């Protein structure tokens, strides 16, 4: 809240994330690392070697309405994303993991090993109008239709960062096949970006 927008930068080779507090001249005025050993992460979860925490990251808005935006961070080696409830000093106050085994996704979908869930993340705003911000997660190696054709998920979040509901888009789900065909190794969902709302409907680039 110093009037200058800050950055979150992944360092997935080290399974780490850096919060960079920027100056108006685009230099780094301060920084906070979040990893197994810093930034409050270890109080909630333990990262394993090869999890690639930090492979993707997005600021999704204020989930718990405390005045600080939350982050979603992909750990595609573990097939997971983490919702980080942030403090103003760049540390994580609390964390919610979303994967096959935690966070509520399994009530809606089953991830396969090697789907690369967490390969990309993007904010959606309040897509379903329930007053809680939502986000999208890519799974670029999902095998719907063909090997590694790819997919992404709409995650309709709760204020605690768990999955209230979810919807998948791939060759087999979500209506994509009515327009185009995904082939093997297309890696659909490897990147995601919210482009806005020009016609009353949310639009994404995938």
Coordinates of N, CA and C in Angstrom, one line a residue:
X1 N 0.8 -1.2 0.0 CA 0.0 0.0 0.0 C 0.8 1.3 0.0
X2 N 2.0 1.2 -0.8 CA 2.8 2.4 -0.9 C 2.5 3.2 -2.2
X3 N 1.5 2.7 -2.9 CA 1.2 3.3 -4.2 C 1.9 2.8 -5.4
X4 N 2.8 1.8 -5.2 CA 3.5 1.1 -6.3 C 3.2 -0.3 -6.3
X5 N 2.8 -0.8 -7.5 CA 2.4 -2.2 -7.7 C 3.6 -3.1 -7.5
X6 N 3.4 -4.2 -6.8 CA 4.5 -5.2 -6.5 C 4.4 -6.4 -7.4
X7 N 5.4 -7.3 -7.3 CA 5.5 -8.4 -8.2 C 5.6 -9.7 -7.4
X8 N 5.1 -10.8 -7.9 CA 5.4 -12.2 -7.4 C 6.1 -12.9 -8.5
X9 N 7.2 -13.5 -8.2 CA 8.1 -14.1 -9.2 C 8.4 -15.6 -8.8
X10 N 8.1 -16.5 -9.7 CA 8.4 -17.9 -9.4 C 9.8 -18.3 -9.7
X11 N 10.4 -19.2 -8.9 CA 11.7 -19.7 -9.2 C 11.6 -21.3 -9.0
X12 N 10.9 -21.9 -10.0 CA 10.5 -23.3 -9.8 C 11.6 -24.3 -9.7
X13 N 12.8 -24.0 -10.2 CA 13.9 -24.9 -10.1 C 14.4 -25.0 -8.7
X14 N 14.0 -24.0 -7.9 CA 14.4 -24.0 -6.4 C 13.1 -24.2 -5.6
X15 N 12.0 -24.5 -6.2 CA 10.7 -24.6 -5.5 C 10.5 -23.4 -4.6
X16 N 10.5 -22.2 -5.2 CA 10.4 -21.0 -4.4 C 9.7 -19.9 -5.2
X17 N 9.2 -18.9 -4.4 CA 8.5 -17.8 -4.9 C 9.1 -16.5 -4.2
X18 N 9.3 -15.5 -4.9 CA 9.8 -14.2 -4.4 C 8.7 -13.1 -4.5
X19 N 8.4 -12.4 -3.4 CA 7.6 -11.2 -3.5 C 8.5 -10.0 -3.5
X20 N 8.4 -9.3 -4.6 CA 9.3 -8.1 -4.8 C 8.5 -6.8 -4.6
X21 N 8.9 -6.1 -3.6 CA 8.3 -4.8 -3.3 C 9.0 -3.7 -4.2
X22 N 8.3 -3.2 -5.2 CA 8.9 -2.4 -6.2 C 8.9 -0.9 -5.8
X23 N 9.9 -0.2 -6.4 CA 9.9 1.3 -6.3 C 9.3 1.9 -7.6
X24 N 9.1 3.1 -7.6 CA 8.5 3.8 -8.8 C 9.5 3.8 -9.9
X25 N 10.7 3.6 -9.7 CA 11.7 3.6 -10.7 C 12.0 2.1 -11.3
X26 N 11.1 1.2 -10.9 CA 11.1 -0.2 -11.3 C 12.3 -0.9 -10.8
X27 N 12.9 -0.5 -9.7 CA 13.9 -1.3 -9.0 C 13.2 -2.0 -7.8
X28 N 13.9 -3.0 -7.2 CA 13.4 -3.7 -6.1 C 13.8 -3.0 -4.8
X29 N 12.7 -2.6 -4.1 CA 13.0 -1.9 -2.8 C 13.0 -2.8 -1.6
X30 N 12.5 -4.0 -1.8 CA 12.5 -5.0 -0.7 C 12.0 -6.4 -1.3
X31 N 12.3 -7.4 -0.6 CA 11.9 -8.8 -1.2 C 11.7 -9.7 0.0
X32 N 10.8 -10.7 -0.3 CA 10.5 -11.8 0.7 C 10.4 -13.1 -0.1
X33 N 11.2 -14.1 0.3 CA 11.2 -15.4 -0.3 C 10.2 -16.3 0.4
X34 N 9.4 -17.1 -0.4 CA 8.5 -18.1 0.2 C 9.0 -19.5 -0.4
X35 N 9.4 -20.4 0.6 CA 9.9 -21.7 0.2 C 9.7 -22.6 1.4
X36 N 10.3 -23.8 1.3 CA 10.2 -24.7 2.5 C 10.8 -24.1 3.7
X37 N 11.7 -23.2 3.6 CA 12.4 -22.6 4.8 C 12.2 -21.2 5.1
X38 N 11.4 -20.5 4.2 CA 11.2 -19.1 4.5 C 9.7 -18.7 4.1
X39 N 9.3 -17.6 4.7 CA 8.0 -17.0 4.3 C 6.8 -17.6 4.8
X40 N 6.9 -18.5 5.8 CA 5.7 -19.0 6.5 C 5.2 -20.3 5.8
X41 N 5.8 -20.8 4.8 CA 5.2 -22.0 4.1 C 5.3 -23.2 5.0
X42 N 6.4 -23.4 5.6 CA 6.6 -24.7 6.4 C 5.6 -24.9 7.5
X43 N 5.0 -23.8 8.0 CA 4.0 -23.9 9.0 C 2.7 -24.7 8.6
X44 N 2.6 -24.8 7.2 CA 1.4 -25.4 6.7 C 1.7 -26.7 5.8
X45 N 2.7 -26.7 5.0 CA 3.0 -27.8 4.1 C 4.5 -27.9 4.0
X46 N 4.9 -29.1 3.5 CA 6.3 -29.4 3.1 C 6.4 -29.7 1.7
X47 N 7.3 -29.0 1.0 CA 7.5 -29.2 -0.5 C 8.6 -30.3 -0.6
X48 N 8.3 -31.2 -1.6 CA 9.3 -32.2 -1.9 C 10.2 -31.8 -3.1
X49 N 11.3 -32.4 -3.2 CA 12.2 -32.1 -4.3 C 11.5 -32.5 -5.6
X50 N 11.5 -31.6 -6.6 CA 10.8 -31.9 -7.8 C 9.4 -31.5 -7.9
X51 N 8.8 -30.8 -6.8 CA 7.5 -30.3 -6.8 C 7.4 -29.1 -7.8
X52 N 8.4 -28.4 -8.0 CA 8.5 -27.2 -8.9 C 7.5 -26.2 -8.5
X53 N 7.4 -26.0 -7.2 CA 6.6 -24.8 -6.6 C 7.1 -23.5 -7.2
X54 N 6.2 -22.7 -7.7 CA 6.6 -21.5 -8.4 C 6.6 -21.6 -9.9
X55 N 6.2 -22.7 -10.4 CA 6.2 -22.9 -11.9 C 5.2 -21.9 -12.5
X56 N 4.2 -21.6 -11.8 CA 3.2 -20.6 -12.3 C 2.7 -19.8 -11.1
X57 N 2.3 -18.6 -11.3 CA 1.8 -17.8 -10.1 C 0.9 -16.7 -10.7
X58 N -0.2 -16.4 -9.9 CA -1.1 -15.3 -10.3 C -1.7 -14.7 -9.0
X59 N -1.9 -13.4 -9.1 CA -2.6 -12.7 -8.0 C -4.1 -12.8 -8.4
X60 N -4.9 -13.3 -7.5 CA -6.3 -13.6 -7.8 C -7.3 -12.6 -7.2
X61 N -6.8 -11.8 -6.4 CA -7.7 -10.9 -5.6 C -7.9 -11.3 -4.2
X62 N -8.8 -10.6 -3.5 CA -8.9 -10.8 -2.0 C -10.0 -11.8 -1.7
X63 N -9.6 -13.1 -1.5 CA -10.5 -14.1 -1.2 C -11.2 -14.0 0.1
X64 N -10.4 -13.7 1.2 CA -11.0 -13.6 2.5 C -11.3 -12.2 3.0
X65 N -11.3 -11.3 2.1 CA -11.7 -9.9 2.3 C -11.0 -9.3 3.5
X66 N -9.7 -9.4 3.5 CA -8.9 -8.8 4.6 C -8.1 -7.6 4.1
X67 N -8.3 -7.3 2.8 CA -7.6 -6.1 2.2 C -6.3 -6.4 1.5
X68 N -5.9 -7.7 1.5 CA -4.7 -8.1 0.9 C -5.0 -9.2 -0.2
X69 N -4.4 -9.0 -1.4 CA -4.7 -10.0 -2.4 C -4.0 -11.3 -2.1
X70 N -4.7 -12.4 -2.5 CA -4.1 -13.7 -2.4 C -3.4 -14.1 -3.7
X71 N -2.5 -15.1 -3.6 CA -1.8 -15.7 -4.7 C -2.2 -17.2 -4.9
X72 N -2.2 -17.6 -6.2 CA -2.3 -19.0 -6.5 C -0.9 -19.4 -7.1
X73 N -0.3 -20.4 -6.6 CA 1.0 -20.8 -7.1 C 1.0 -22.3 -7.5
X74 N 1.4 -22.6 -8.7 CA 1.5 -23.9 -9.2 C 2.7 -24.7 -8.8
X75 N 2.5 -26.0 -8.5 CA 3.6 -26.9 -8.3 C 3.3 -28.1 -9.1
X76 N 3.6 -28.0 -10.4 CA 3.2 -29.0 -11.4 C 3.8 -30.3 -11.2
X77 N 5.0 -30.4 -10.5 CA 5.6 -31.7 -10.3 C 4.9 -32.5 -9.2
X78 N 4.1 -31.8 -8.4 CA 3.2 -32.5 -7.5 C 1.8 -32.5 -7.9
X79 N 1.5 -32.0 -9.1 CA 0.1 -31.9 -9.6 C -0.8 -31.1 -8.6
X80 N -0.3 -29.9 -8.2 CA -1.1 -29.2 -7.2 C -0.9 -27.7 -7.5
X81 N -1.8 -26.9 -6.9 CA -1.7 -25.5 -6.7 C -1.9 -25.2 -5.2
X82 N -1.3 -24.1 -4.8 CA -1.4 -23.6 -3.4 C -2.0 -22.2 -3.5
X83 N -3.1 -22.0 -2.6 CA -3.6 -20.7 -2.4 C -3.0 -20.1 -1.2
X84 N -2.2 -19.0 -1.4 CA -1.5 -18.3 -0.3 C -2.3 -17.1 0.1
X85 N -2.7 -17.1 1.4 CA -3.3 -15.9 2.0 C -2.2 -15.1 2.5
X86 N -2.0 -13.9 2.0 CA -0.8 -13.1 2.2 C -1.0 -12.1 3.3
X87 N 0.2 -11.8 3.9 CA 0.3 -10.6 4.8 C 1.0 -9.5 4.0
X88 N 0.9 -8.3 4.5 CA 1.4 -7.1 3.8 C 2.9 -7.2 3.8
X89 N 3.6 -8.0 4.6 CA 5.1 -8.1 4.5 C 5.5 -9.1 3.5
X90 N 4.6 -9.8 2.8 CA 5.0 -10.7 1.7 C 5.1 -12.1 2.2
X91 N 4.8 -12.4 3.5 CA 4.8 -13.8 4.0 C 3.4 -14.4 3.8
X92 N 3.3 -15.7 3.9 CA 2.0 -16.4 3.9 C 1.4 -16.6 5.3
X93 N 0.2 -16.1 5.5 CA -0.4 -16.2 6.8 C -1.0 -17.6 6.9
X94 N -1.7 -18.1 5.9 CA -2.2 -19.4 5.9 C -2.2 -19.9 4.4
X95 N -2.3 -21.2 4.2 CA -2.1 -21.8 2.8 C -3.1 -22.9 2.7
X96 N -3.7 -23.0 1.5 CA -4.6 -24.1 1.2 C -4.1 -24.8 -0.1
X97 N -3.8 -26.0 0.0 CA -3.4 -26.8 -1.2 C -4.6 -27.4 -1.9
X98 N -4.5 -27.4 -3.2 CA -5.6 -28.1 -4.0 C -4.9 -29.1 -4.9
X99 N -5.3 -30.3 -4.8 CA -4.7 -31.4 -5.5 C -5.7 -32.6 -5.6
X100 N -5.3 -33.8 -6.0 CA -6.2 -34.9 -6.0 C -6.7 -35.3 -4.6
X101 N -5.8 -35.0 -3.6 CA -6.1 -35.5 -2.3 C -6.5 -34.5 -1.3
X102 N -6.5 -33.2 -1.6 CA -6.9 -32.1 -0.7 C -7.5 -30.9 -1.4
X103 N -8.3 -30.2 -0.7 CA -8.8 -28.9 -1.2 C -10.1 -29.0 -1.9
X104 N -10.7 -30.2 -2.0 CA -12.0 -30.3 -2.6 C -12.2 -30.6 -4.0
X105 N -11.1 -30.7 -4.8 CA -11.2 -30.9 -6.2 C -11.7 -32.3 -6.5
X106 N -11.3 -33.3 -5.7 CA -11.7 -34.7 -5.9 C -13.2 -34.9 -5.9
X107 N -13.9 -34.0 -5.3 CA -15.4 -34.2 -5.4 C -16.0 -33.9 -6.7
X108 N -15.1 -33.3 -7.6 CA -15.6 -32.9 -9.0 C -14.8 -33.6 -10.1
X109 N -13.5 -33.8 -9.9 CA -12.7 -34.4 -11.0 C -11.5 -35.2 -10.3
X110 N -11.0 -36.1 -11.1 CA -9.8 -36.9 -10.7 C -8.7 -36.6 -11.6
X111 N -7.6 -36.1 -11.0 CA -6.4 -35.8 -11.8 C -5.6 -37.1 -11.9
X112 N -5.0 -37.3 -13.1 CA -4.1 -38.4 -13.3 C -2.6 -38.0 -13.1
X113 N -1.8 -38.9 -12.7 CA -0.4 -38.6 -12.5 C 0.2 -38.1 -13.8
X114 N 0.9 -37.0 -13.8 CA 1.5 -36.5 -15.0 C 0.6 -35.6 -15.8
X115 N -0.5 -35.2 -15.2 CA -1.4 -34.2 -15.9 C -0.8 -32.8 -16.0
X116 N 0.2 -32.5 -15.1 CA 0.8 -31.2 -15.0 C -0.3 -30.2 -14.5
X117 N -1.2 -30.6 -13.6 CA -2.1 -29.6 -13.0 C -1.2 -28.6 -12.3
X118 N -1.5 -27.3 -12.6 CA -0.6 -26.3 -12.0 C 0.4 -25.7 -13.0
X119 N 0.3 -26.2 -14.2 CA 1.2 -25.7 -15.3 C 1.0 -24.2 -15.6
X120 N -0.2 -23.7 -15.3 CA -0.5 -22.3 -15.5 C -1.7 -21.9 -14.5
X121 N -1.8 -20.7 -14.2 CA -2.9 -20.2 -13.3 C -3.2 -18.8 -13.8
X122 N -4.5 -18.4 -13.6 CA -5.0 -17.1 -14.0 C -6.1 -16.7 -13.2
X123 N -6.2 -15.4 -12.9 CA -7.4 -14.9 -12.1 C -8.6 -14.8 -13.0
X124 N -9.8 -14.9 -12.4 CA -11.0 -14.8 -13.2 C -12.0 -13.8 -12.6
X125 N -11.7 -13.2 -11.5 CA -12.6 -12.4 -10.8 C -13.8 -13.2 -10.3
X126 N -14.9 -12.7 -10.0 CA -16.0 -13.4 -9.5 C -16.8 -13.9 -10.6
X127 N -16.4 -15.1 -11.2 CA -17.0 -15.6 -12.4 C -18.5 -16.0 -12.2
X128 N -18.8 -16.7 -11.1 CA -20.1 -17.2 -10.9 C -21.0 -16.3 -10.0
X129 N -20.6 -15.1 -9.7 CA -21.4 -14.2 -9.0 C -21.8 -14.5 -7.6
X130 N -20.9 -15.3 -6.9 CA -21.2 -15.6 -5.5 C -20.5 -14.7 -4.5
X131 N -19.8 -13.7 -5.0 CA -19.1 -12.8 -4.1 C -17.7 -13.2 -3.8
X132 N -17.2 -14.3 -4.3 CA -15.9 -14.8 -4.1 C -15.1 -14.9 -5.4
X133 N -13.9 -14.5 -5.4 CA -13.1 -14.5 -6.6 C -12.7 -15.9 -7.0
X134 N -12.6 -16.2 -8.3 CA -12.3 -17.5 -8.8 C -11.0 -17.5 -9.6
X135 N -10.6 -18.6 -10.1 CA -9.3 -18.7 -10.8 C -9.3 -19.9 -11.7
X136 N -8.4 -19.9 -12.7 CA -8.3 -21.1 -13.6 C -6.9 -21.7 -13.5
X137 N -6.9 -23.0 -13.7 CA -5.6 -23.8 -13.5 C -5.4 -24.7 -14.8
X138 N -4.3 -24.6 -15.4 CA -4.0 -25.4 -16.5 C -3.4 -26.8 -16.1
X139 N -3.7 -27.8 -17.0 CA -3.2 -29.1 -16.8 C -2.7 -29.6 -18.2
X140 N -1.5 -29.1 -18.6 CA -1.1 -29.2 -20.0 C -0.9 -30.6 -20.5
X141 N -0.6 -31.5 -19.6 CA -0.4 -32.9 -20.1 C -1.6 -33.8 -19.9
X142 N -2.8 -33.2 -19.6 CA -4.0 -34.0 -19.5 C -4.2 -34.8 -20.8
X143 N -4.7 -36.1 -20.6 CA -4.8 -37.0 -21.8 C -6.1 -37.1 -22.4
X144 N -7.1 -36.2 -22.1 CA -8.4 -36.3 -22.7 C -8.3 -36.2 -24.2
X145 N -8.7 -37.3 -24.9 CA -8.7 -37.3 -26.4 C -7.4 -37.9 -26.9
X146 N -6.3 -37.3 -26.5 CA -5.0 -37.8 -27.0 C -3.9 -37.5 -25.9
X147 N -2.8 -38.2 -26.0 CA -1.8 -38.0 -25.0 C -1.3 -36.6 -24.9
X148 N -1.3 -35.9 -23.8 CA -0.8 -34.6 -23.6 C -1.6 -33.6 -24.5
X149 N -2.8 -33.8 -24.8 CA -3.6 -32.9 -25.5 C -3.8 -31.6 -24.7
X150 N -4.0 -31.8 -23.4 CA -4.1 -30.7 -22.5 C -5.5 -30.3 -22.0
X151 N -5.6 -29.5 -21.0 CA -6.9 -29.1 -20.4 C -6.7 -28.0 -19.5
X152 N -7.7 -27.3 -19.1 CA -7.7 -26.4 -17.9 C -9.0 -26.5 -17.2
X153 N -8.9 -26.0 -15.9 CA -10.1 -26.1 -15.0 C -10.5 -24.7 -14.5
X154 N -11.8 -24.4 -14.5 CA -12.3 -23.3 -13.8 C -12.5 -23.7 -12.3
X155 N -11.8 -23.0 -11.4 CA -12.0 -23.3 -10.0 C -12.8 -22.2 -9.4
X156 N -14.0 -22.6 -8.9 CA -14.9 -21.7 -8.2 C -14.6 -21.8 -6.7
X157 N -13.9 -20.8 -6.2 CA -13.3 -21.0 -4.9 C -14.3 -20.6 -3.8
X158 N -13.9 -21.0 -2.6 CA -14.5 -20.6 -1.3 C -13.6 -19.6 -0.7
X159 N -14.1 -18.9 0.4 CA -13.3 -17.9 1.0 C -12.1 -18.5 1.8
X160 N -12.1 -19.8 2.0 CA -11.0 -20.5 2.6 C -10.0 -21.1 1.6
X161 N -10.3 -20.9 0.3 CA -9.3 -21.3 -0.7 C -9.6 -22.7 -1.2
X162 N -10.6 -23.4 -0.8 CA -10.9 -24.7 -1.3 C -11.8 -24.6 -2.5
X163 N -12.1 -25.7 -3.1 CA -12.9 -25.8 -4.4 C -14.3 -25.9 -4.0
X164 N -15.1 -24.9 -4.3 CA -16.6 -25.0 -4.1 C -17.2 -25.7 -5.2
X165 N -16.7 -25.5 -6.4 CA -17.2 -26.1 -7.6 C -16.1 -26.0 -8.7
X166 N -16.2 -26.8 -9.7 CA -15.1 -26.8 -10.8 C -15.7 -27.2 -12.1
X167 N -15.1 -26.7 -13.2 CA -15.5 -27.1 -14.5 C -14.3 -27.3 -15.4
X168 N -14.2 -28.3 -16.2 CA -13.1 -28.7 -17.0 C -13.3 -28.4 -18.5
X169 N -12.3 -27.9 -19.1 CA -12.3 -27.7 -20.6 C -11.2 -28.5 -21.2
X170 N -11.6 -29.4 -22.1 CA -10.6 -30.3 -22.8 C -11.3 -30.8 -24.1
X171 N -10.6 -31.7 -24.7 CA -11.3 -32.3 -25.9 C -12.5 -33.1 -25.6
X172 N -12.7 -33.5 -24.4 CA -13.8 -34.3 -24.0 C -14.9 -33.6 -23.2
X173 N -14.5 -32.4 -22.7 CA -15.4 -31.7 -21.8 C -15.4 -30.2 -22.0
X174 N -16.5 -29.5 -21.7 CA -16.5 -28.1 -21.7 C -16.9 -27.5 -23.1
X175 N -17.2 -28.2 -24.1 CA -17.7 -27.7 -25.4 C -16.6 -27.3 -26.4
X176 N -15.3 -27.5 -26.0 CA -14.2 -27.1 -27.0 C -14.3 -27.8 -28.3
X177 N -14.6 -29.1 -28.2 CA -14.6 -30.0 -29.4 C -15.6 -29.6 -30.4
X178 N -16.6 -28.7 -30.1 CA -17.6 -28.3 -31.0 C -17.0 -27.3 -32.1
X179 N -15.8 -26.8 -31.7 CA -15.1 -25.8 -32.6 C -13.8 -26.2 -33.1
X180 N -13.0 -26.9 -32.3 CA -11.6 -27.3 -32.7 C -11.3 -28.7 -32.2
X181 N -10.3 -29.3 -32.8 CA -9.7 -30.6 -32.3 C -8.4 -30.4 -31.7
X182 N -8.2 -30.9 -30.5 CA -6.8 -30.9 -29.9 C -6.2 -32.2 -30.2
X183 N -4.9 -32.1 -30.6 CA -4.1 -33.3 -31.0 C -3.1 -33.7 -29.8
X184 N -2.5 -34.8 -29.9 CA -1.5 -35.2 -28.9 C -0.4 -34.2 -28.9
X185 N 0.1 -33.9 -27.6 CA 1.2 -33.0 -27.4 C 0.8 -31.6 -27.8
X186 N -0.4 -31.2 -27.9 CA -0.8 -29.8 -28.1 C -0.5 -29.0 -26.8
X187 N -0.6 -29.6 -25.6 CA -0.3 -28.9 -24.4 C -1.3 -27.8 -24.2
X188 N -2.5 -27.9 -24.5 CA -3.6 -27.0 -24.3 C -3.6 -26.7 -22.8
X189 N -3.6 -25.4 -22.4 CA -3.6 -25.1 -21.0 C -2.2 -24.8 -20.4
X190 N -1.2 -24.9 -21.3 CA 0.1 -24.6 -20.8 C 0.3 -23.1 -20.4
X191 N -0.5 -22.2 -21.0 CA -0.6 -20.8 -20.5 C -2.0 -20.4 -20.5
X192 N -2.3 -19.5 -19.6 CA -3.7 -18.9 -19.4 C -3.6 -17.4 -19.2
X193 N -4.5 -16.7 -19.8 CA -4.5 -15.2 -19.5 C -6.0 -14.7 -19.6
X194 N -6.4 -14.0 -18.6 CA -7.7 -13.3 -18.6 C -7.6 -12.1 -19.5
X195 N -8.4 -12.0 -20.5 CA -8.3 -10.8 -21.4 C -9.5 -9.8 -21.2
X196 N -10.4 -10.1 -20.4 CA -11.4 -9.1 -20.0 C -12.8 -9.6 -20.3
X197 N -13.7 -8.7 -20.4 CA -15.2 -8.9 -20.5 C -15.7 -7.9 -21.4
X198 N -15.7 -8.2 -22.7 CA -16.1 -7.2 -23.7 C -17.5 -7.3 -24.2
X199 N -18.1 -8.5 -23.9 CA -19.5 -8.7 -24.4 C -20.4 -9.3 -23.3
X200 N -20.0 -9.0 -22.1 CA -20.8 -9.5 -21.0 C -20.4 -10.9 -20.5
X201 N -19.4 -11.5 -21.2 CA -19.0 -12.9 -20.9 C -17.5 -12.8 -20.7
X202 N -17.0 -13.6 -19.6 CA -15.6 -13.7 -19.4 C -14.9 -14.3 -20.6
X203 N -13.7 -13.8 -20.9 CA -12.9 -14.3 -22.0 C -11.5 -14.6 -21.6
X204 N -11.0 -15.7 -22.1 CA -9.7 -16.2 -21.7 C -8.9 -16.5 -23.0
X205 N -7.6 -16.3 -22.9 CA -6.7 -16.8 -23.9 C -5.9 -18.0 -23.4
X206 N -5.9 -19.2 -24.1 CA -5.4 -20.4 -23.6 C -4.3 -20.9 -24.5

